[in-house]
PDB file of C-alpha atoms and ligand atoms in Angstrom:
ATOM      1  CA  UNK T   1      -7.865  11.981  13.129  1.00 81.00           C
ATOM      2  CA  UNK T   2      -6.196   9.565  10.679  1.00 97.00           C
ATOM      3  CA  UNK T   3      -9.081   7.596   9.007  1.00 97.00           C
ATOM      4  CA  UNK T   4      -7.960   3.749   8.850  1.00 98.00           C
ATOM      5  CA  UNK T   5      -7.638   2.525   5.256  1.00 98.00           C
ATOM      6  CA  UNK T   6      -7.903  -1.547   4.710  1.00 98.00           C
ATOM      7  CA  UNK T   7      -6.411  -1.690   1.149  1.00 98.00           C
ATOM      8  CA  UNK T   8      -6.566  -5.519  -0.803  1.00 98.00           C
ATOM      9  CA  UNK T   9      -3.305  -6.175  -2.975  1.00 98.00           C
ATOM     10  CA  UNK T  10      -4.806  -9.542  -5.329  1.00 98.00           C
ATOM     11  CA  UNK T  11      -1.124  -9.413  -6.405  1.00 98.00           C
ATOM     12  CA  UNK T  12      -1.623 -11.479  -9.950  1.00 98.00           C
ATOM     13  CA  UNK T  13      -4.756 -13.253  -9.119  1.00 98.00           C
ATOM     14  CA  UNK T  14      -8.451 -13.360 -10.382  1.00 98.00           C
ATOM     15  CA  UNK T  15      -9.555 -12.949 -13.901  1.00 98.00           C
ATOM     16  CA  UNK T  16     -12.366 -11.148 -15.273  1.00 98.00           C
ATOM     17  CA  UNK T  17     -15.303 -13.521 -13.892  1.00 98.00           C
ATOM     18  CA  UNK T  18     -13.006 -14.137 -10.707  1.00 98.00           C
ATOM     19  CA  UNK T  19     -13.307 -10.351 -10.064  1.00 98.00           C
ATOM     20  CA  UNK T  20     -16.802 -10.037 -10.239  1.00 98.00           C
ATOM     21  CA  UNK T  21     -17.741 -12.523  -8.405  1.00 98.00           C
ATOM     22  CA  UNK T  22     -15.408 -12.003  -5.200  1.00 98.00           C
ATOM     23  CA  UNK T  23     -17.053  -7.768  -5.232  1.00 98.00           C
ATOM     24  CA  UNK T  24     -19.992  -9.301  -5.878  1.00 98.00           C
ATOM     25  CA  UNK T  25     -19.485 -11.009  -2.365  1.00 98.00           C
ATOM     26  CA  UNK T  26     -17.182  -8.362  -0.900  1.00 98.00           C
ATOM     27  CA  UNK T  27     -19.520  -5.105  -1.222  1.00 98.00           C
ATOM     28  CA  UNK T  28     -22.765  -6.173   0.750  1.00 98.00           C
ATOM     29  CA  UNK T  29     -19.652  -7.597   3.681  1.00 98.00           C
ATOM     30  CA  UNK T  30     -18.182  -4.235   3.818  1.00 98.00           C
ATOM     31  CA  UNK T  31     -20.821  -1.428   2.977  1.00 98.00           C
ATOM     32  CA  UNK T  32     -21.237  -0.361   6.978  1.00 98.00           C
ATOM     33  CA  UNK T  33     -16.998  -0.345   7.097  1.00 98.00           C
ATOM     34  CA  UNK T  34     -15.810   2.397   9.066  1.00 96.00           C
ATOM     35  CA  UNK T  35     -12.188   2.059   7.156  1.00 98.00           C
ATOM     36  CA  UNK T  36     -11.807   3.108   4.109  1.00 98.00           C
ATOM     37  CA  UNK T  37     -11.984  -0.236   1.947  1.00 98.00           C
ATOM     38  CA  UNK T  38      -9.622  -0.228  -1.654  1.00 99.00           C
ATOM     39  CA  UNK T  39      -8.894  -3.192  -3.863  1.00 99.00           C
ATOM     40  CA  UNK T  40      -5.710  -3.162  -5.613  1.00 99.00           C
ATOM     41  CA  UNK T  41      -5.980  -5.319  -8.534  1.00 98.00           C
ATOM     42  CA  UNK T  42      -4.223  -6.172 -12.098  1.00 98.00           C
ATOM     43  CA  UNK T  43      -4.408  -4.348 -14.925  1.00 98.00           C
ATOM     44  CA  UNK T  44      -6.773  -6.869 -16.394  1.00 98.00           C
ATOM     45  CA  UNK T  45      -9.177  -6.681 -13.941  1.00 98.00           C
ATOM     46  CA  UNK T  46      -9.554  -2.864 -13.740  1.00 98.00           C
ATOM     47  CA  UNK T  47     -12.595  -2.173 -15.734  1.00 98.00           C
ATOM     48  CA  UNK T  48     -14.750  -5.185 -14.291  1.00 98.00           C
ATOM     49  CA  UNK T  49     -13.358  -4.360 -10.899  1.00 98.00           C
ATOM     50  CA  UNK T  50     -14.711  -0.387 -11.464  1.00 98.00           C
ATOM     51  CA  UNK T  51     -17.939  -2.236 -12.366  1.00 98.00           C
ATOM     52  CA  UNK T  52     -18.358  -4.385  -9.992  1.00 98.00           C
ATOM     53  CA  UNK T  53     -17.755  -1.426  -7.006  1.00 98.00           C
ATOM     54  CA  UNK T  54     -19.520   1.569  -8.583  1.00 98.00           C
ATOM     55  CA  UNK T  55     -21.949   3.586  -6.551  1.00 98.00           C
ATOM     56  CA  UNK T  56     -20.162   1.475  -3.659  1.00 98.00           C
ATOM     57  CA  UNK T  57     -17.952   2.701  -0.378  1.00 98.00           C
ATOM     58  CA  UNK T  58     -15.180   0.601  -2.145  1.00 98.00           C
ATOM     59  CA  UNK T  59     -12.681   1.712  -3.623  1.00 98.00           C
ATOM     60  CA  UNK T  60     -10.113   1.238  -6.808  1.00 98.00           C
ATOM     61  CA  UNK T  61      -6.514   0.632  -6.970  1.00 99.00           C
ATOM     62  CA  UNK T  62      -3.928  -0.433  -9.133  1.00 98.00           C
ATOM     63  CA  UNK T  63      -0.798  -2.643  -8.288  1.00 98.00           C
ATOM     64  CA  UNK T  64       1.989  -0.096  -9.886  1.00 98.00           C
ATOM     65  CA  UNK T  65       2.410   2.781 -12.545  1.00 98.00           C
ATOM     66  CA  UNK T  66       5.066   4.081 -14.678  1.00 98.00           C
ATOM     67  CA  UNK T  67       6.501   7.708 -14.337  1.00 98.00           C
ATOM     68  CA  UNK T  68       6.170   8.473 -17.930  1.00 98.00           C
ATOM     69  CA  UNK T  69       3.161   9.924 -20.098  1.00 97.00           C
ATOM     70  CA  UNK T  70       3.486   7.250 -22.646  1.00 98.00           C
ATOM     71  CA  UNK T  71       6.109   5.558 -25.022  1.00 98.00           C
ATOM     72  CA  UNK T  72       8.423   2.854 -25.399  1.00 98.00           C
ATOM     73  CA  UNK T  73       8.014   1.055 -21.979  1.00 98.00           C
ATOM     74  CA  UNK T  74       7.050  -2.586 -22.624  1.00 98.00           C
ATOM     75  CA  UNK T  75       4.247  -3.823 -19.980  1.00 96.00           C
ATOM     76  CA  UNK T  76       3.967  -0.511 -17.746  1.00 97.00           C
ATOM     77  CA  UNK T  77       0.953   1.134 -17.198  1.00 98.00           C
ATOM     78  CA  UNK T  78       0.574   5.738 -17.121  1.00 98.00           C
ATOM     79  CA  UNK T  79      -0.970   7.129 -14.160  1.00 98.00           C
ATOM     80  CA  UNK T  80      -3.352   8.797 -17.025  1.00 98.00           C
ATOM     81  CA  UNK T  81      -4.421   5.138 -18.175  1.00 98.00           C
ATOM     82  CA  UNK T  82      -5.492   4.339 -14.469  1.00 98.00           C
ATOM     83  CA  UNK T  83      -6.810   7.429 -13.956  1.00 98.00           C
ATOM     84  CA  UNK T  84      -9.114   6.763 -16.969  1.00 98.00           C
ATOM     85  CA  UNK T  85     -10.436   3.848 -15.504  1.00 98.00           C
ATOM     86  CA  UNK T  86     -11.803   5.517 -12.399  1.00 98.00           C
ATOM     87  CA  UNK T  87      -8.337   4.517 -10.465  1.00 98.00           C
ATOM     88  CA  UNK T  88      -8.021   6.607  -7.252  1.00 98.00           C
ATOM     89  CA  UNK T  89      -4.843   4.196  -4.905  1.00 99.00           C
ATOM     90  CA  UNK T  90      -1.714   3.222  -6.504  1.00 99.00           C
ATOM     91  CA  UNK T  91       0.326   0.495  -4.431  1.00 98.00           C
ATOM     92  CA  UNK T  92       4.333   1.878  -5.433  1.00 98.00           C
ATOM     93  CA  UNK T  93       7.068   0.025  -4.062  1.00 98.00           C
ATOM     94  CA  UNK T  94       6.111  -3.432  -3.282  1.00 98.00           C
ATOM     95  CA  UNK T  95       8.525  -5.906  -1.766  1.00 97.00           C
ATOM     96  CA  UNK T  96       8.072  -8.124  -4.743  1.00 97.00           C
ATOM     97  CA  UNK T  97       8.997  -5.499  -7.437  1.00 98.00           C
ATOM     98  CA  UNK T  98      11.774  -4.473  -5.381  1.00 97.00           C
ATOM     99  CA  UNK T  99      12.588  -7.923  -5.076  1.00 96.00           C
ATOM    100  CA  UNK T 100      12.374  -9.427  -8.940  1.00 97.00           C
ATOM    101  CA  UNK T 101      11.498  -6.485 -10.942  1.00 97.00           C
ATOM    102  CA  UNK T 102      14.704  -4.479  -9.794  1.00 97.00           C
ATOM    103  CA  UNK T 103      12.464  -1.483  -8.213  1.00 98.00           C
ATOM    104  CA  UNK T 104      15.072   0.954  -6.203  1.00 98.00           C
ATOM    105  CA  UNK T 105      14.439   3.539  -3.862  1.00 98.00           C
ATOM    106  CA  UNK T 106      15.198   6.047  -7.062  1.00 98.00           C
ATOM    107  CA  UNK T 107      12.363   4.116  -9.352  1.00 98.00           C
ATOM    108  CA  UNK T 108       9.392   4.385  -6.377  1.00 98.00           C
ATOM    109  CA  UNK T 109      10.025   8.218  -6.019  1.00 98.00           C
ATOM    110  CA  UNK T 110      10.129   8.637  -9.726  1.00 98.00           C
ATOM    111  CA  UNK T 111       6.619   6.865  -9.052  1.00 98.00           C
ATOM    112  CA  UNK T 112       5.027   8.428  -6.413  1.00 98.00           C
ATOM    113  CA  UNK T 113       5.740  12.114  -7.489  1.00 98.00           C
ATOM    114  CA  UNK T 114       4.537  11.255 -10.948  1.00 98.00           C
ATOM    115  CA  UNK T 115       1.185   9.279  -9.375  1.00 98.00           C
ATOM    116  CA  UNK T 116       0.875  12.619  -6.843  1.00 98.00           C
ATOM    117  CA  UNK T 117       1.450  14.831  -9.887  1.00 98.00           C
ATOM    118  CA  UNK T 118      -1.313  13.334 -11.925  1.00 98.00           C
ATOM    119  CA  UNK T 119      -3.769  12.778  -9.128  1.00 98.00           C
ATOM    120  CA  UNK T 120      -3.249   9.166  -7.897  1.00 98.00           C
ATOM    121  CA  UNK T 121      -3.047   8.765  -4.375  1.00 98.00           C
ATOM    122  CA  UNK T 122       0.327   5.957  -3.716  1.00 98.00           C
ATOM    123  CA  UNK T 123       0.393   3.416  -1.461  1.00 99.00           C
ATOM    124  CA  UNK T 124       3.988   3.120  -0.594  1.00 98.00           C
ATOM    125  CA  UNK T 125       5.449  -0.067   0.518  1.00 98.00           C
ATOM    126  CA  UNK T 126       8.674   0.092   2.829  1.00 98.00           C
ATOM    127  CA  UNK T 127       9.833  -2.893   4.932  1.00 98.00           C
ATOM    128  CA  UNK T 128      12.818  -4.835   5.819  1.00 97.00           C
ATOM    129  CA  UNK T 129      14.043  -8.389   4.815  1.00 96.00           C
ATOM    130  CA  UNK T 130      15.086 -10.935   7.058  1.00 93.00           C
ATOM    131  CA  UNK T 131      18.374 -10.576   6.960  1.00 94.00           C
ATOM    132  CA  UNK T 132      18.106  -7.194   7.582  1.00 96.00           C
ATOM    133  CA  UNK T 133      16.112  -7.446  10.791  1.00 94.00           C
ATOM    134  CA  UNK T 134      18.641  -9.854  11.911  1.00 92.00           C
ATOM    135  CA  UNK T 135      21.447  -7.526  11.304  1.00 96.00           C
ATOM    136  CA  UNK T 136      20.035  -4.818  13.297  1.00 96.00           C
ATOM    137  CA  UNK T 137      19.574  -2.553  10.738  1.00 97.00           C
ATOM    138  CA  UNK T 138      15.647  -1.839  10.481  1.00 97.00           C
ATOM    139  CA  UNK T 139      15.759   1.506  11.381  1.00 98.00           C
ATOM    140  CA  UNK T 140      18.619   2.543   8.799  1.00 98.00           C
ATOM    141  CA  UNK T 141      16.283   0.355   6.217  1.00 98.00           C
ATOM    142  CA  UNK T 142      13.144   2.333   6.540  1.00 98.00           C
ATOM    143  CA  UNK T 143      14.702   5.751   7.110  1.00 98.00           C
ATOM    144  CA  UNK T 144      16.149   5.068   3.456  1.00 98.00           C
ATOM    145  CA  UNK T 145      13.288   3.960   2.078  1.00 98.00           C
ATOM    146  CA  UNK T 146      10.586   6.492   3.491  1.00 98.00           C
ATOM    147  CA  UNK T 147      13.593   9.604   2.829  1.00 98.00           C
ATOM    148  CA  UNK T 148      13.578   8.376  -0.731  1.00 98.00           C
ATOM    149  CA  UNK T 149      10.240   7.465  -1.684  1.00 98.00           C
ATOM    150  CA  UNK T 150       9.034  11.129  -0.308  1.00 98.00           C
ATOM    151  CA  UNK T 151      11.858  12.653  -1.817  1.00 98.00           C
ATOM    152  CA  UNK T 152      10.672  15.942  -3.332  1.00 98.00           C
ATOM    153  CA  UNK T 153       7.368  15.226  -1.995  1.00 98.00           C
ATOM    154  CA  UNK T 154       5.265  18.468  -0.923  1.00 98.00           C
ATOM    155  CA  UNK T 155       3.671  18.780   2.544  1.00 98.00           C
ATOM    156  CA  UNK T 156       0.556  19.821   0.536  1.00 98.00           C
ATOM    157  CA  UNK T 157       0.440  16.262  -0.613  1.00 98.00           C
ATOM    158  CA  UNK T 158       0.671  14.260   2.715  1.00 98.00           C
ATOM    159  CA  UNK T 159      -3.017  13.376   2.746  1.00 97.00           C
ATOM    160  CA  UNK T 160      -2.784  11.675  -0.515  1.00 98.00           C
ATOM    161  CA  UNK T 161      -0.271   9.205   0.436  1.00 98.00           C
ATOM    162  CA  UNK T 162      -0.208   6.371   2.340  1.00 98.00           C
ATOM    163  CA  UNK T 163       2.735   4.210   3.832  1.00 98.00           C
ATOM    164  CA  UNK T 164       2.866   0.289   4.198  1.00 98.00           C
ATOM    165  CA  UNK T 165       5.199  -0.954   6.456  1.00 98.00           C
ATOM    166  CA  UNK T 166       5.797  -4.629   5.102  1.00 97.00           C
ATOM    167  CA  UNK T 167       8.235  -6.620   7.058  1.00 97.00           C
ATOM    168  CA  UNK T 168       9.385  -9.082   4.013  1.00 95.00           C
ATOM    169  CA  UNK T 169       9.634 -12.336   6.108  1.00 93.00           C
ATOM    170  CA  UNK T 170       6.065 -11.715   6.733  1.00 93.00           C
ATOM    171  CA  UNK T 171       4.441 -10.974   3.402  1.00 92.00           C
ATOM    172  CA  UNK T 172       2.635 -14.513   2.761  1.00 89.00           C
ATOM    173  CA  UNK T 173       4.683 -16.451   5.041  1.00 90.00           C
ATOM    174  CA  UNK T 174       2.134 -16.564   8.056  1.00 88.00           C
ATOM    175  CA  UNK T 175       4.368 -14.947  10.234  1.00 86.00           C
ATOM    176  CA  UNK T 176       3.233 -11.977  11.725  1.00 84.00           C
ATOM    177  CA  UNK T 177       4.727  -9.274  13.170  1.00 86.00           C
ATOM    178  CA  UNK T 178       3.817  -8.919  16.803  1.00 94.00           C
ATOM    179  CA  UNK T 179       1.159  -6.379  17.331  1.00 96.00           C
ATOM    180  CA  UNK T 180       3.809  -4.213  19.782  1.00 97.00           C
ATOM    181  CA  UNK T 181       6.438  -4.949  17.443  1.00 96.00           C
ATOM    182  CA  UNK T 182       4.579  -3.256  14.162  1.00 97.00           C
ATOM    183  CA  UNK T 183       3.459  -0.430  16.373  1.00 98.00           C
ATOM    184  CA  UNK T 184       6.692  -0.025  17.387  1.00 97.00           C
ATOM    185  CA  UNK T 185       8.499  -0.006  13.684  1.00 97.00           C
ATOM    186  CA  UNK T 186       6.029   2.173  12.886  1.00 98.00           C
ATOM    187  CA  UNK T 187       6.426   4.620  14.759  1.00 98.00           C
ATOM    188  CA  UNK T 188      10.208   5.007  13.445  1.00 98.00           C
ATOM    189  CA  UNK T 189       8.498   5.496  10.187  1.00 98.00           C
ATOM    190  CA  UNK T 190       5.968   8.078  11.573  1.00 98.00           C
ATOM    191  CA  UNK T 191       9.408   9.378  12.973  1.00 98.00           C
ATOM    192  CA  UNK T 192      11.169  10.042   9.743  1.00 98.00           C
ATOM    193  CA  UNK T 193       7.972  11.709   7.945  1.00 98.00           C
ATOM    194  CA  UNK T 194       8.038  13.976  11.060  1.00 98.00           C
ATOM    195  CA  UNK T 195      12.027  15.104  10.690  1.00 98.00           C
ATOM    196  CA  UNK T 196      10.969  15.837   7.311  1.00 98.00           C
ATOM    197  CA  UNK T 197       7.057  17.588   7.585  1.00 98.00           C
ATOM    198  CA  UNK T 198       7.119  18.206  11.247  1.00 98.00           C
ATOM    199  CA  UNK T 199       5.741  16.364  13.871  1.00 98.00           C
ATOM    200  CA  UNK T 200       2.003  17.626  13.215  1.00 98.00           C
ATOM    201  CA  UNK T 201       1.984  16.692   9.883  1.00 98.00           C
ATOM    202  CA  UNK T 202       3.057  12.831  10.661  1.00 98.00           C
ATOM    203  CA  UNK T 203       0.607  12.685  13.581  1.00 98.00           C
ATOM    204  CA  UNK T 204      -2.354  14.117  11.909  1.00 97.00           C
ATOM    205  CA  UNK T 205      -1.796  13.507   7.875  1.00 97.00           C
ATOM    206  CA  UNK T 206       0.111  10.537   7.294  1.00 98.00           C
ATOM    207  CA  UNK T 207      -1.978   6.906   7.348  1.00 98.00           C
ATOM    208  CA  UNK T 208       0.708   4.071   8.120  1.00 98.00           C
ATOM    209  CA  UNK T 209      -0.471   0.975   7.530  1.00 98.00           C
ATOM    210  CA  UNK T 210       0.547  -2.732   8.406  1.00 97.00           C
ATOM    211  CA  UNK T 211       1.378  -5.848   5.742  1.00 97.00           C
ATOM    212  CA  UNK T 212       2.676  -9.053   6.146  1.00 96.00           C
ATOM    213  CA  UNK T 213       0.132 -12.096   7.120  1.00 95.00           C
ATOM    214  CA  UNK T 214      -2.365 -10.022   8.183  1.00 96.00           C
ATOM    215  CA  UNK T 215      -5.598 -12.123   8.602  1.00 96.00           C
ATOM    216  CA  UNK T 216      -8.884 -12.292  10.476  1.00 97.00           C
ATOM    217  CA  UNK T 217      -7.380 -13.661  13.694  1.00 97.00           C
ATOM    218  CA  UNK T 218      -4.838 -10.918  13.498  1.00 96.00           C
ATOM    219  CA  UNK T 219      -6.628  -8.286  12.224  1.00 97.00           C
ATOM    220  CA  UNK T 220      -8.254  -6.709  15.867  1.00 97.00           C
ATOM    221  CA  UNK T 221      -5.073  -6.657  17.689  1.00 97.00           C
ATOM    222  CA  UNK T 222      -2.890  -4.922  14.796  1.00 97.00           C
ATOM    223  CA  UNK T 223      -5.684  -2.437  14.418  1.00 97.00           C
ATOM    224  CA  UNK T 224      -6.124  -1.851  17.771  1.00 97.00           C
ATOM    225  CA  UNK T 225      -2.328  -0.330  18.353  1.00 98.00           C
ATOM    226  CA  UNK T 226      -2.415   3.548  18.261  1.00 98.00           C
ATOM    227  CA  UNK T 227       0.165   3.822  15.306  1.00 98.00           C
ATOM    228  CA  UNK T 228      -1.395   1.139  12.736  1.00 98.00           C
ATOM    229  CA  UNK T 229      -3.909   2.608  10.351  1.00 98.00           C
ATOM    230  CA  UNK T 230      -5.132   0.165   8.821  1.00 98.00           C
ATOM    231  CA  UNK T 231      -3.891  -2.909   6.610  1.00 98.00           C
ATOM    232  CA  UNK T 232      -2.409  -3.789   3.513  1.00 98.00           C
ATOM    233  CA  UNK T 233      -3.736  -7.305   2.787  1.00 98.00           C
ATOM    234  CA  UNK T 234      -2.518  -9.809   0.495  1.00 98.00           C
ATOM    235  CA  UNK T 235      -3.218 -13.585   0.783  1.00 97.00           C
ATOM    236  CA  UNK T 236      -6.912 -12.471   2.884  1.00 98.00           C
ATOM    237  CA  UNK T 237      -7.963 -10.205   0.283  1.00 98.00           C
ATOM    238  CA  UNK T 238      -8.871 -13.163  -1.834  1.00 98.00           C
ATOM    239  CA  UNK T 239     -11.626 -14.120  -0.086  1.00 98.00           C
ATOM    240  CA  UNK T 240     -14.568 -11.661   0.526  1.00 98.00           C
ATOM    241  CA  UNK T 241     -15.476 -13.035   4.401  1.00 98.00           C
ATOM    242  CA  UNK T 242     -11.587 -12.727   5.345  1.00 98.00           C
ATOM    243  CA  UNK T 243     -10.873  -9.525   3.851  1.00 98.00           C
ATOM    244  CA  UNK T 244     -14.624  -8.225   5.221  1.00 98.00           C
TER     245      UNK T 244
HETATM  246  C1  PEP L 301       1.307  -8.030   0.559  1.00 95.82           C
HETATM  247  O1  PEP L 301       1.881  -8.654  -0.312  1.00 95.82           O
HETATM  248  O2  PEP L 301       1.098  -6.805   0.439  1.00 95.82           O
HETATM  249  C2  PEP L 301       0.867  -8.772   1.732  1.00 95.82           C
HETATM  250  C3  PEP L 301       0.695  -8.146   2.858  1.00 95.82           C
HETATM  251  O3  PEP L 301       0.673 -10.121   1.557  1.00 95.82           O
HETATM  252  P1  PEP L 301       0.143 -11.181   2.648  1.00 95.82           P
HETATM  253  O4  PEP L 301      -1.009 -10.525   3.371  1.00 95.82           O
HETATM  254  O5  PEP L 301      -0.271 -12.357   1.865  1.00 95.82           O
HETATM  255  O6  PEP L 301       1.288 -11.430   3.570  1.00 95.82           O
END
């Protein structure tokens, strides 16, 4: 029913000869994947990425996109400039913009309806911080992050985007989330999208994935829980056998 979707976030990693040779590696490891397999890569790495997959079951992403056509907006990227490239998955949201690049709730959904508008599918990240977890307020985290990143979101458009739930004291720390514990979150998350699109829509449209330390030793048991569909994979995406 929901397809699982591994998706690679290289964060700001790999140059131009990096690139091609980890897909050179990657798309012989992963051509018989069931999942649907994206990289998400830098800018700079776009067009040899695009390359380096063609004709291939993988697929291209980019790591963030501005809301506006063009114009004055120092180091953003359009969604028509990805698109160009033969970008199809748009990571919006990421712990680390949110974190030191002052994303808000307000910026990711001026994101994702511009990326669904032009034809991008995003891959939004939600997820709590320590602090927060230990304050009890996870739920009341992610309900204000999914409500705002879908705000004004169409049920039309739920196949087109994906969520990431990314605990933050996870995301390259080695800790993992316990296998019952992600399902669990997750399922709040699947929650929310059904309050807003109705409980058929969230079983049967929306692909929730997992982030945060997620590695080969991991991977089965994550993937194996009925609410995780798939990963989001940072740190393992680097190197073709772990991400494979
Ligand atoms: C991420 O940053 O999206 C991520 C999940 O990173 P890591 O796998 O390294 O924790």
């Amino acid at each position: 029913m929901r397809r699982p979707i591994i998706a690679g976030n290289w964060k700001m990693n790999n140059t131009k000869a990096q690139t091609y040779a980890l897909l050179g590696e990657l798309v012989p490891l992963v051509a018989d994947a069931e999942a649907e397999v994206v990289v998400c890569v830098p800018y700079t790495s776009i067009w040899a990425a695009g390359e380096a997959i063609k004709g291939t079951n993988i697929k291209l992403g980019a790591e963030n996109v501005h809301w506006a056509d063009k114009g004055a907006f120092t180091g953003e990227i359009s969604a028509d400039m990805l698109l160009e490239q033969g970008v199809e998955y748009v990571i919006i949201g990421h712990s680390e913009r949110r974190q030191y690049f002052g994303e808000t709730d307000e910026t990711v959904n001026k994101r994702v309806t511009t990326a669904l508008a032009k034809g991008l599918k995003p891959i939004v990240c939600v997820g709590e911080t320590l602090e927060e977890r230990e304050n009890g307020k996870v739920e009341e985290v992610l309900v204000r992050q999914t409500e705002g990143a879908f705000k004004d979101v169409v049920a039309a458009e739920l196949d087109n985007i994906v969520i990431a739930y990314e605990p933050v004291w996870a995301i390259g720390t080695g800790k993992t989330a316990t296998a019952q514990d992600a399902n669990d979150t997750i399922a709040i998350i699947r929650g929310t999208i059904a309050k807003l699109y109705g409980e058929k829509n969230a079983e049967e449209r929306v692909r929730i994935q997992y982030g945060g330390s997620m590695n080969p030793k991991n991977a089965k048991e994550l993937m194996a829980m009925p609410q995780i569909d798939g990963g989001l994979i940072g740190g393992a995406s680097l190197k073709a056998v772990d991400f494979s």
